[in-house]
JSON list of N, CA and C in Angstrom, two decimals:
[
{"chain": "A", "resi": 19, "resn": "MET", "atom": "N", "xyz": [16.21, -6.43, -19.95]},
{"chain": "A", "resi": 19, "resn": "MET", "atom": "CA", "xyz": [15.71, -5.91, -18.70]},
{"chain": "A", "resi": 19, "resn": "MET", "atom": "C", "xyz": [16.87, -5.76, -17.73]},
{"chain": "A", "resi": 20, "resn": "PHE", "atom": "N", "xyz": [16.84, -4.71, -16.92]},
{"chain": "A", "resi": 20, "resn": "PHE", "atom": "CA", "xyz": [17.90, -4.44, -15.95]},
{"chain": "A", "resi": 20, "resn": "PHE", "atom": "C", "xyz": [17.95, -5.53, -14.90]},
{"chain": "A", "resi": 21, "resn": "GLU", "atom": "N", "xyz": [19.14, -5.97, -14.57]},
{"chain": "A", "resi": 21, "resn": "GLU", "atom": "CA", "xyz": [19.32, -6.99, -13.54]},
{"chain": "A", "resi": 21, "resn": "GLU", "atom": "C", "xyz": [19.53, -6.31, -12.18]},
{"chain": "A", "resi": 22, "resn": "GLY", "atom": "N", "xyz": [18.90, -6.85, -11.14]},
{"chain": "A", "resi": 22, "resn": "GLY", "atom": "CA", "xyz": [19.09, -6.32, -9.79]},
{"chain": "A", "resi": 22, "resn": "GLY", "atom": "C", "xyz": [20.54, -6.51, -9.37]},
{"chain": "A", "resi": 23, "resn": "ILE", "atom": "N", "xyz": [21.12, -5.52, -8.73]},
{"chain": "A", "resi": 23, "resn": "ILE", "atom": "CA", "xyz": [22.53, -5.56, -8.36]},
{"chain": "A", "resi": 23, "resn": "ILE", "atom": "C", "xyz": [22.81, -6.65, -7.33]},
{"chain": "A", "resi": 24, "resn": "ALA", "atom": "N", "xyz": [22.01, -6.72, -6.28]},
{"chain": "A", "resi": 24, "resn": "ALA", "atom": "CA", "xyz": [22.29, -7.65, -5.18]},
{"chain": "A", "resi": 24, "resn": "ALA", "atom": "C", "xyz": [21.92, -9.09, -5.51]},
{"chain": "A", "resi": 25, "resn": "THR", "atom": "N", "xyz": [20.83, -9.30, -6.24]},
{"chain": "A", "resi": 25, "resn": "THR", "atom": "CA", "xyz": [20.34, -10.67, -6.41]},
{"chain": "A", "resi": 25, "resn": "THR", "atom": "C", "xyz": [20.55, -11.25, -7.79]},
{"chain": "A", "resi": 26, "resn": "GLY", "atom": "N", "xyz": [20.77, -10.39, -8.79]},
{"chain": "A", "resi": 26, "resn": "GLY", "atom": "CA", "xyz": [20.90, -10.88, -10.15]},
{"chain": "A", "resi": 26, "resn": "GLY", "atom": "C", "xyz": [19.56, -11.26, -10.77]},
{"chain": "A", "resi": 27, "resn": "THR", "atom": "N", "xyz": [18.47, -10.91, -10.09]},
{"chain": "A", "resi": 27, "resn": "THR", "atom": "CA", "xyz": [17.14, -11.22, -10.64]},
{"chain": "A", "resi": 27, "resn": "THR", "atom": "C", "xyz": [16.65, -10.04, -11.45]},
{"chain": "A", "resi": 28, "resn": "PRO", "atom": "N", "xyz": [15.80, -10.30, -12.43]},
{"chain": "A", "resi": 28, "resn": "PRO", "atom": "CA", "xyz": [15.28, -9.20, -13.24]},
{"chain": "A", "resi": 28, "resn": "PRO", "atom": "C", "xyz": [14.45, -8.23, -12.40]},
{"chain": "A", "resi": 29, "resn": "SER", "atom": "N", "xyz": [14.56, -6.95, -12.71]},
{"chain": "A", "resi": 29, "resn": "SER", "atom": "CA", "xyz": [13.77, -5.95, -12.02]},
{"chain": "A", "resi": 29, "resn": "SER", "atom": "C", "xyz": [12.34, -5.98, -12.54]},
{"chain": "A", "resi": 30, "resn": "PRO", "atom": "N", "xyz": [11.40, -5.54, -11.71]},
{"chain": "A", "resi": 30, "resn": "PRO", "atom": "CA", "xyz": [10.01, -5.47, -12.16]},
{"chain": "A", "resi": 30, "resn": "PRO", "atom": "C", "xyz": [9.88, -4.50, -13.33]},
{"chain": "A", "resi": 31, "resn": "THR", "atom": "N", "xyz": [8.92, -4.72, -14.17]},
{"chain": "A", "resi": 31, "resn": "THR", "atom": "CA", "xyz": [8.72, -3.85, -15.33]},
{"chain": "A", "resi": 31, "resn": "THR", "atom": "C", "xyz": [8.07, -2.54, -14.90]},
{"chain": "A", "resi": 32, "resn": "VAL", "atom": "N", "xyz": [8.15, -1.56, -15.77]},
{"chain": "A", "resi": 32, "resn": "VAL", "atom": "CA", "xyz": [7.52, -0.27, -15.51]},
{"chain": "A", "resi": 32, "resn": "VAL", "atom": "C", "xyz": [6.02, -0.46, -15.37]},
{"chain": "A", "resi": 33, "resn": "ASP", "atom": "N", "xyz": [5.43, -1.36, -16.16]},
{"chain": "A", "resi": 33, "resn": "ASP", "atom": "CA", "xyz": [3.99, -1.62, -16.09]},
{"chain": "A", "resi": 33, "resn": "ASP", "atom": "C", "xyz": [3.59, -2.14, -14.71]},
{"chain": "A", "resi": 34, "resn": "SER", "atom": "N", "xyz": [4.41, -3.02, -14.13]},
{"chain": "A", "resi": 34, "resn": "SER", "atom": "CA", "xyz": [4.06, -3.55, -12.82]},
{"chain": "A", "resi": 34, "resn": "SER", "atom": "C", "xyz": [4.18, -2.48, -11.74]},
{"chain": "A", "resi": 35, "resn": "HIS", "atom": "N", "xyz": [5.14, -1.56, -11.91]},
{"chain": "A", "resi": 35, "resn": "HIS", "atom": "CA", "xyz": [5.26, -0.44, -10.96]},
{"chain": "A", "resi": 35, "resn": "HIS", "atom": "C", "xyz": [4.02, 0.46, -11.06]},
{"chain": "A", "resi": 36, "resn": "ALA", "atom": "N", "xyz": [3.61, 0.76, -12.28]},
{"chain": "A", "resi": 36, "resn": "ALA", "atom": "CA", "xyz": [2.44, 1.61, -12.48]},
{"chain": "A", "resi": 36, "resn": "ALA", "atom": "C", "xyz": [1.19, 0.95, -11.91]},
{"chain": "A", "resi": 37, "resn": "TRP", "atom": "N", "xyz": [1.06, -0.35, -12.13]},
{"chain": "A", "resi": 37, "resn": "TRP", "atom": "CA", "xyz": [-0.10, -1.09, -11.61]},
{"chain": "A", "resi": 37, "resn": "TRP", "atom": "C", "xyz": [-0.11, -1.03, -10.08]},
{"chain": "A", "resi": 38, "resn": "ALA", "atom": "N", "xyz": [1.05, -1.25, -9.46]},
{"chain": "A", "resi": 38, "resn": "ALA", "atom": "CA", "xyz": [1.14, -1.23, -8.00]},
{"chain": "A", "resi": 38, "resn": "ALA", "atom": "C", "xyz": [0.81, 0.16, -7.46]},
{"chain": "A", "resi": 39, "resn": "LEU", "atom": "N", "xyz": [1.32, 1.20, -8.10]},
{"chain": "A", "resi": 39, "resn": "LEU", "atom": "CA", "xyz": [1.02, 2.56, -7.65]},
{"chain": "A", "resi": 39, "resn": "LEU", "atom": "C", "xyz": [-0.46, 2.87, -7.78]},
{"chain": "A", "resi": 40, "resn": "ASP", "atom": "N", "xyz": [-1.09, 2.39, -8.84]},
{"chain": "A", "resi": 40, "resn": "ASP", "atom": "CA", "xyz": [-2.53, 2.56, -9.01]},
{"chain": "A", "resi": 40, "resn": "ASP", "atom": "C", "xyz": [-3.30, 1.90, -7.87]},
{"chain": "A", "resi": 41, "resn": "ARG", "atom": "N", "xyz": [-2.89, 0.69, -7.49]},
{"chain": "A", "resi": 41, "resn": "ARG", "atom": "CA", "xyz": [-3.56, -0.03, -6.40]},
{"chain": "A", "resi": 41, "resn": "ARG", "atom": "C", "xyz": [-3.38, 0.71, -5.07]},
{"chain": "A", "resi": 42, "resn": "ILE", "atom": "N", "xyz": [-2.19, 1.27, -4.86]},
{"chain": "A", "resi": 42, "resn": "ILE", "atom": "CA", "xyz": [-1.93, 2.01, -3.63]},
{"chain": "A", "resi": 42, "resn": "ILE", "atom": "C", "xyz": [-2.77, 3.29, -3.59]},
{"chain": "A", "resi": 43, "resn": "GLN", "atom": "N", "xyz": [-2.83, 4.00, -4.71]},
{"chain": "A", "resi": 43, "resn": "GLN", "atom": "CA", "xyz": [-3.67, 5.20, -4.78]},
{"chain": "A", "resi": 43, "resn": "GLN", "atom": "C", "xyz": [-5.13, 4.86, -4.52]},
{"chain": "A", "resi": 44, "resn": "GLU", "atom": "N", "xyz": [-5.59, 3.76, -5.09]},
{"chain": "A", "resi": 44, "resn": "GLU", "atom": "CA", "xyz": [-6.97, 3.32, -4.90]},
{"chain": "A", "resi": 44, "resn": "GLU", "atom": "C", "xyz": [-7.23, 3.02, -3.41]},
{"chain": "A", "resi": 45, "resn": "ALA", "atom": "N", "xyz": [-6.28, 2.40, -2.75]},
{"chain": "A", "resi": 45, "resn": "ALA", "atom": "CA", "xyz": [-6.43, 2.08, -1.33]},
{"chain": "A", "resi": 45, "resn": "ALA", "atom": "C", "xyz": [-6.47, 3.36, -0.48]},
{"chain": "A", "resi": 46, "resn": "LEU", "atom": "N", "xyz": [-5.73, 4.38, -0.88]},
{"chain": "A", "resi": 46, "resn": "LEU", "atom": "CA", "xyz": [-5.70, 5.63, -0.13]},
{"chain": "A", "resi": 46, "resn": "LEU", "atom": "C", "xyz": [-6.93, 6.50, -0.38]},
{"chain": "A", "resi": 47, "resn": "ARG", "atom": "N", "xyz": [-7.56, 6.32, -1.52]},
{"chain": "A", "resi": 47, "resn": "ARG", "atom": "CA", "xyz": [-8.70, 7.15, -1.89]},
{"chain": "A", "resi": 47, "resn": "ARG", "atom": "C", "xyz": [-9.83, 7.02, -0.87]},
{"chain": "A", "resi": 48, "resn": "GLY", "atom": "N", "xyz": [-10.23, 8.14, -0.31]},
{"chain": "A", "resi": 48, "resn": "GLY", "atom": "CA", "xyz": [-11.35, 8.17, 0.63]},
{"chain": "A", "resi": 48, "resn": "GLY", "atom": "C", "xyz": [-11.01, 7.71, 2.04]},
{"chain": "A", "resi": 49, "resn": "LEU", "atom": "N", "xyz": [-9.77, 7.37, 2.29]},
{"chain": "A", "resi": 49, "resn": "LEU", "atom": "CA", "xyz": [-9.38, 6.90, 3.62]},
{"chain": "A", "resi": 49, "resn": "LEU", "atom": "C", "xyz": [-9.24, 8.10, 4.55]},
{"chain": "A", "resi": 50, "resn": "ARG", "atom": "N", "xyz": [-10.03, 8.14, 5.62]},
{"chain": "A", "resi": 50, "resn": "ARG", "atom": "CA", "xyz": [-9.95, 9.24, 6.59]},
{"chain": "A", "resi": 50, "resn": "ARG", "atom": "C", "xyz": [-9.08, 8.85, 7.78]},
{"chain": "A", "resi": 51, "resn": "PHE", "atom": "N", "xyz": [-9.33, 7.67, 8.33]},
{"chain": "A", "resi": 51, "resn": "PHE", "atom": "CA", "xyz": [-8.55, 7.15, 9.45]},
{"chain": "A", "resi": 51, "resn": "PHE", "atom": "C", "xyz": [-8.23, 5.71, 9.13]},
{"chain": "A", "resi": 52, "resn": "GLY", "atom": "N", "xyz": [-6.99, 5.30, 9.33]},
{"chain": "A", "resi": 52, "resn": "GLY", "atom": "CA", "xyz": [-6.62, 3.92, 9.07]},
{"chain": "A", "resi": 52, "resn": "GLY", "atom": "C", "xyz": [-5.21, 3.82, 8.54]},
{"chain": "A", "resi": 53, "resn": "GLU", "atom": "N", "xyz": [-4.97, 2.74, 7.82]},
{"chain": "A", "resi": 53, "resn": "GLU", "atom": "CA", "xyz": [-3.62, 2.53, 7.30]},
{"chain": "A", "resi": 53, "resn": "GLU", "atom": "C", "xyz": [-3.67, 1.73, 6.01]},
{"chain": "A", "resi": 54, "resn": "VAL", "atom": "N", "xyz": [-2.63, 1.94, 5.21]},
{"chain": "A", "resi": 54, "resn": "VAL", "atom": "CA", "xyz": [-2.42, 1.16, 4.00]},
{"chain": "A", "resi": 54, "resn": "VAL", "atom": "C", "xyz": [-1.05, 0.50, 4.16]},
{"chain": "A", "resi": 55, "resn": "THR", "atom": "N", "xyz": [-1.03, -0.82, 4.01]},
{"chain": "A", "resi": 55, "resn": "THR", "atom": "CA", "xyz": [0.21, -1.58, 4.14]},
{"chain": "A", "resi": 55, "resn": "THR", "atom": "C", "xyz": [0.57, -2.16, 2.79]},
{"chain": "A", "resi": 56, "resn": "VAL", "atom": "N", "xyz": [1.82, -1.98, 2.39]},
{"chain": "A", "resi": 56, "resn": "VAL", "atom": "CA", "xyz": [2.30, -2.51, 1.12]},
{"chain": "A", "resi": 56, "resn": "VAL", "atom": "C", "xyz": [3.28, -3.63, 1.43]},
{"chain": "A", "resi": 57, "resn": "ILE", "atom": "N", "xyz": [3.00, -4.83, 0.91]},
{"chain": "A", "resi": 57, "resn": "ILE", "atom": "CA", "xyz": [3.85, -6.00, 1.12]},
{"chain": "A", "resi": 57, "resn": "ILE", "atom": "C", "xyz": [4.72, -6.17, -0.13]},
{"chain": "A", "resi": 58, "resn": "VAL", "atom": "N", "xyz": [6.03, -6.23, 0.09]},
{"chain": "A", "resi": 58, "resn": "VAL", "atom": "CA", "xyz": [6.99, -6.34, -1.00]},
{"chain": "A", "resi": 58, "resn": "VAL", "atom": "C", "xyz": [7.81, -7.62, -0.81]},
{"chain": "A", "resi": 59, "resn": "GLN", "atom": "N", "xyz": [7.94, -8.39, -1.88]},
{"chain": "A", "resi": 59, "resn": "GLN", "atom": "CA", "xyz": [8.79, -9.58, -1.87]},
{"chain": "A", "resi": 59, "resn": "GLN", "atom": "C", "xyz": [9.71, -9.53, -3.08]},
{"chain": "A", "resi": 60, "resn": "ASP", "atom": "N", "xyz": [10.98, -9.68, -2.85]},
{"chain": "A", "resi": 60, "resn": "ASP", "atom": "CA", "xyz": [11.98, -9.65, -3.92]},
{"chain": "A", "resi": 60, "resn": "ASP", "atom": "C", "xyz": [11.86, -8.38, -4.77]},
{"chain": "A", "resi": 61, "resn": "GLY", "atom": "N", "xyz": [11.58, -7.26, -4.11]},
{"chain": "A", "resi": 61, "resn": "GLY", "atom": "CA", "xyz": [11.50, -5.98, -4.81]},
{"chain": "A", "resi": 61, "resn": "GLY", "atom": "C", "xyz": [10.24, -5.77, -5.61]},
{"chain": "A", "resi": 62, "resn": "VAL", "atom": "N", "xyz": [9.23, -6.62, -5.42]},
{"chain": "A", "resi": 62, "resn": "VAL", "atom": "CA", "xyz": [7.98, -6.53, -6.16]},
{"chain": "A", "resi": 62, "resn": "VAL", "atom": "C", "xyz": [6.82, -6.40, -5.18]},
{"chain": "A", "resi": 63, "resn": "VAL", "atom": "N", "xyz": [5.93, -5.45, -5.43]},
{"chain": "A", "resi": 63, "resn": "VAL", "atom": "CA", "xyz": [4.73, -5.31, -4.60]},
{"chain": "A", "resi": 63, "resn": "VAL", "atom": "C", "xyz": [3.83, -6.50, -4.89]},
{"chain": "A", "resi": 64, "resn": "VAL", "atom": "N", "xyz": [3.53, -7.27, -3.84]},
{"chain": "A", "resi": 64, "resn": "VAL", "atom": "CA", "xyz": [2.69, -8.46, -4.03]},
{"chain": "A", "resi": 64, "resn": "VAL", "atom": "C", "xyz": [1.34, -8.33, -3.35]},
{"chain": "A", "resi": 65, "resn": "GLN", "atom": "N", "xyz": [1.19, -7.33, -2.47]},
{"chain": "A", "resi": 65, "resn": "GLN", "atom": "CA", "xyz": [-0.07, -7.20, -1.74]},
{"chain": "A", "resi": 65, "resn": "GLN", "atom": "C", "xyz": [-0.21, -5.79, -1.22]},
{"chain": "A", "resi": 66, "resn": "VAL", "atom": "N", "xyz": [-1.45, -5.27, -1.27]},
{"chain": "A", "resi": 66, "resn": "VAL", "atom": "CA", "xyz": [-1.78, -3.98, -0.69]},
{"chain": "A", "resi": 66, "resn": "VAL", "atom": "C", "xyz": [-2.97, -4.21, 0.24]},
{"chain": "A", "resi": 67, "resn": "GLU", "atom": "N", "xyz": [-2.80, -3.84, 1.51]},
{"chain": "A", "resi": 67, "resn": "GLU", "atom": "CA", "xyz": [-3.86, -4.02, 2.50]},
{"chain": "A", "resi": 67, "resn": "GLU", "atom": "C", "xyz": [-4.36, -2.66, 2.96]},
{"chain": "A", "resi": 68, "resn": "ARG", "atom": "N", "xyz": [-5.67, -2.55, 3.14]},
{"chain": "A", "resi": 68, "resn": "ARG", "atom": "CA", "xyz": [-6.26, -1.31, 3.64]},
{"chain": "A", "resi": 68, "resn": "ARG", "atom": "C", "xyz": [-7.07, -1.63, 4.89]},
{"chain": "A", "resi": 69, "resn": "THR", "atom": "N", "xyz": [-6.82, -0.86, 5.94]},
{"chain": "A", "resi": 69, "resn": "THR", "atom": "CA", "xyz": [-7.58, -0.99, 7.18]},
{"chain": "A", "resi": 69, "resn": "THR", "atom": "C", "xyz": [-8.25, 0.35, 7.46]},
{"chain": "A", "resi": 70, "resn": "ASP", "atom": "N", "xyz": [-9.57, 0.34, 7.49]},
{"chain": "A", "resi": 70, "resn": "ASP", "atom": "CA", "xyz": [-10.34, 1.54, 7.83]},
{"chain": "A", "resi": 70, "resn": "ASP", "atom": "C", "xyz": [-10.63, 1.55, 9.31]},
{"chain": "A", "resi": 71, "resn": "LYS", "atom": "N", "xyz": [-10.51, 2.70, 9.91]},
{"chain": "A", "resi": 71, "resn": "LYS", "atom": "CA", "xyz": [-10.88, 2.85, 11.32]},
{"chain": "A", "resi": 71, "resn": "LYS", "atom": "C", "xyz": [-12.02, 3.86, 11.38]},
{"chain": "A", "resi": 72, "resn": "VAL", "atom": "N", "xyz": [-12.99, 3.57, 12.20]},
{"chain": "A", "resi": 72, "resn": "VAL", "atom": "CA", "xyz": [-14.14, 4.45, 12.37]},
{"chain": "A", "resi": 72, "resn": "VAL", "atom": "C", "xyz": [-14.02, 5.13, 13.72]},
{"chain": "A", "resi": 73, "resn": "ARG", "atom": "N", "xyz": [-13.93, 6.44, 13.70]},
{"chain": "A", "resi": 73, "resn": "ARG", "atom": "CA", "xyz": [-13.83, 7.21, 14.94]},
{"chain": "A", "resi": 73, "resn": "ARG", "atom": "C", "xyz": [-15.25, 7.50, 15.43]},
{"chain": "A", "resi": 74, "resn": "LEU", "atom": "N", "xyz": [-15.54, 7.08, 16.64]},
{"chain": "A", "resi": 74, "resn": "LEU", "atom": "CA", "xyz": [-16.85, 7.33, 17.23]},
{"chain": "A", "resi": 74, "resn": "LEU", "atom": "C", "xyz": [-16.85, 8.72, 17.83]},
{"chain": "A", "resi": 75, "resn": "PRO", "atom": "N", "xyz": [-18.00, 9.40, 17.76]},
{"chain": "A", "resi": 75, "resn": "PRO", "atom": "CA", "xyz": [-18.05, 10.75, 18.33]},
{"chain": "A", "resi": 75, "resn": "PRO", "atom": "C", "xyz": [-17.87, 10.71, 19.84]},
{"chain": "A", "resi": 76, "resn": "ARG", "atom": "N", "xyz": [-17.17, 11.71, 20.35]},
{"chain": "A", "resi": 76, "resn": "ARG", "atom": "CA", "xyz": [-16.94, 11.78, 21.79]},
{"chain": "A", "resi": 76, "resn": "ARG", "atom": "C", "xyz": [-18.22, 12.21, 22.48]},
{"chain": "A", "resi": 77, "resn": "ASP", "atom": "N", "xyz": [-18.51, 11.59, 23.58]},
{"chain": "A", "resi": 77, "resn": "ASP", "atom": "CA", "xyz": [-19.67, 11.96, 24.39]},
{"chain": "A", "resi": 77, "resn": "ASP", "atom": "C", "xyz": [-19.14, 12.63, 25.65]},
{"chain": "A", "resi": 78, "resn": "ASP", "atom": "N", "xyz": [-19.03, 13.95, 25.61]},
{"chain": "A", "resi": 78, "resn": "ASP", "atom": "CA", "xyz": [-18.46, 14.71, 26.74]},
{"chain": "A", "resi": 78, "resn": "ASP", "atom": "C", "xyz": [-19.34, 14.66, 27.98]},
{"chain": "A", "resi": 79, "resn": "ARG", "atom": "N", "xyz": [-20.59, 14.26, 27.83]},
{"chain": "A", "resi": 79, "resn": "ARG", "atom": "CA", "xyz": [-21.51, 14.20, 28.97]},
{"chain": "A", "resi": 79, "resn": "ARG", "atom": "C", "xyz": [-21.15, 13.08, 29.94]},
{"chain": "A", "resi": 80, "resn": "ARG", "atom": "N", "xyz": [-20.35, 12.12, 29.54]},
{"chain": "A", "resi": 80, "resn": "ARG", "atom": "CA", "xyz": [-20.05, 10.96, 30.38]},
{"chain": "A", "resi": 80, "resn": "ARG", "atom": "C", "xyz": [-19.02, 11.28, 31.46]},
{"chain": "A", "resi": 81, "resn": "ARG", "atom": "N", "xyz": [-18.39, 12.42, 31.42]},
{"chain": "A", "resi": 81, "resn": "ARG", "atom": "CA", "xyz": [-17.34, 12.76, 32.39]},
{"chain": "A", "resi": 81, "resn": "ARG", "atom": "C", "xyz": [-17.90, 13.14, 33.72]}
]
């Protein structure tokens, strides 16, 4: 396995990259408003967070 240049630690496997990308795609699927946050430690995706925001319809009559 390829060694990381800066740390000398093994790089993540191709399978772990594919798994992380699948999780990110899943988090993005159907998201209209919000954010997806990817947490990386030592060059490895360890967490994917999804925050949905609900936009309320504007009530122009209140002006």
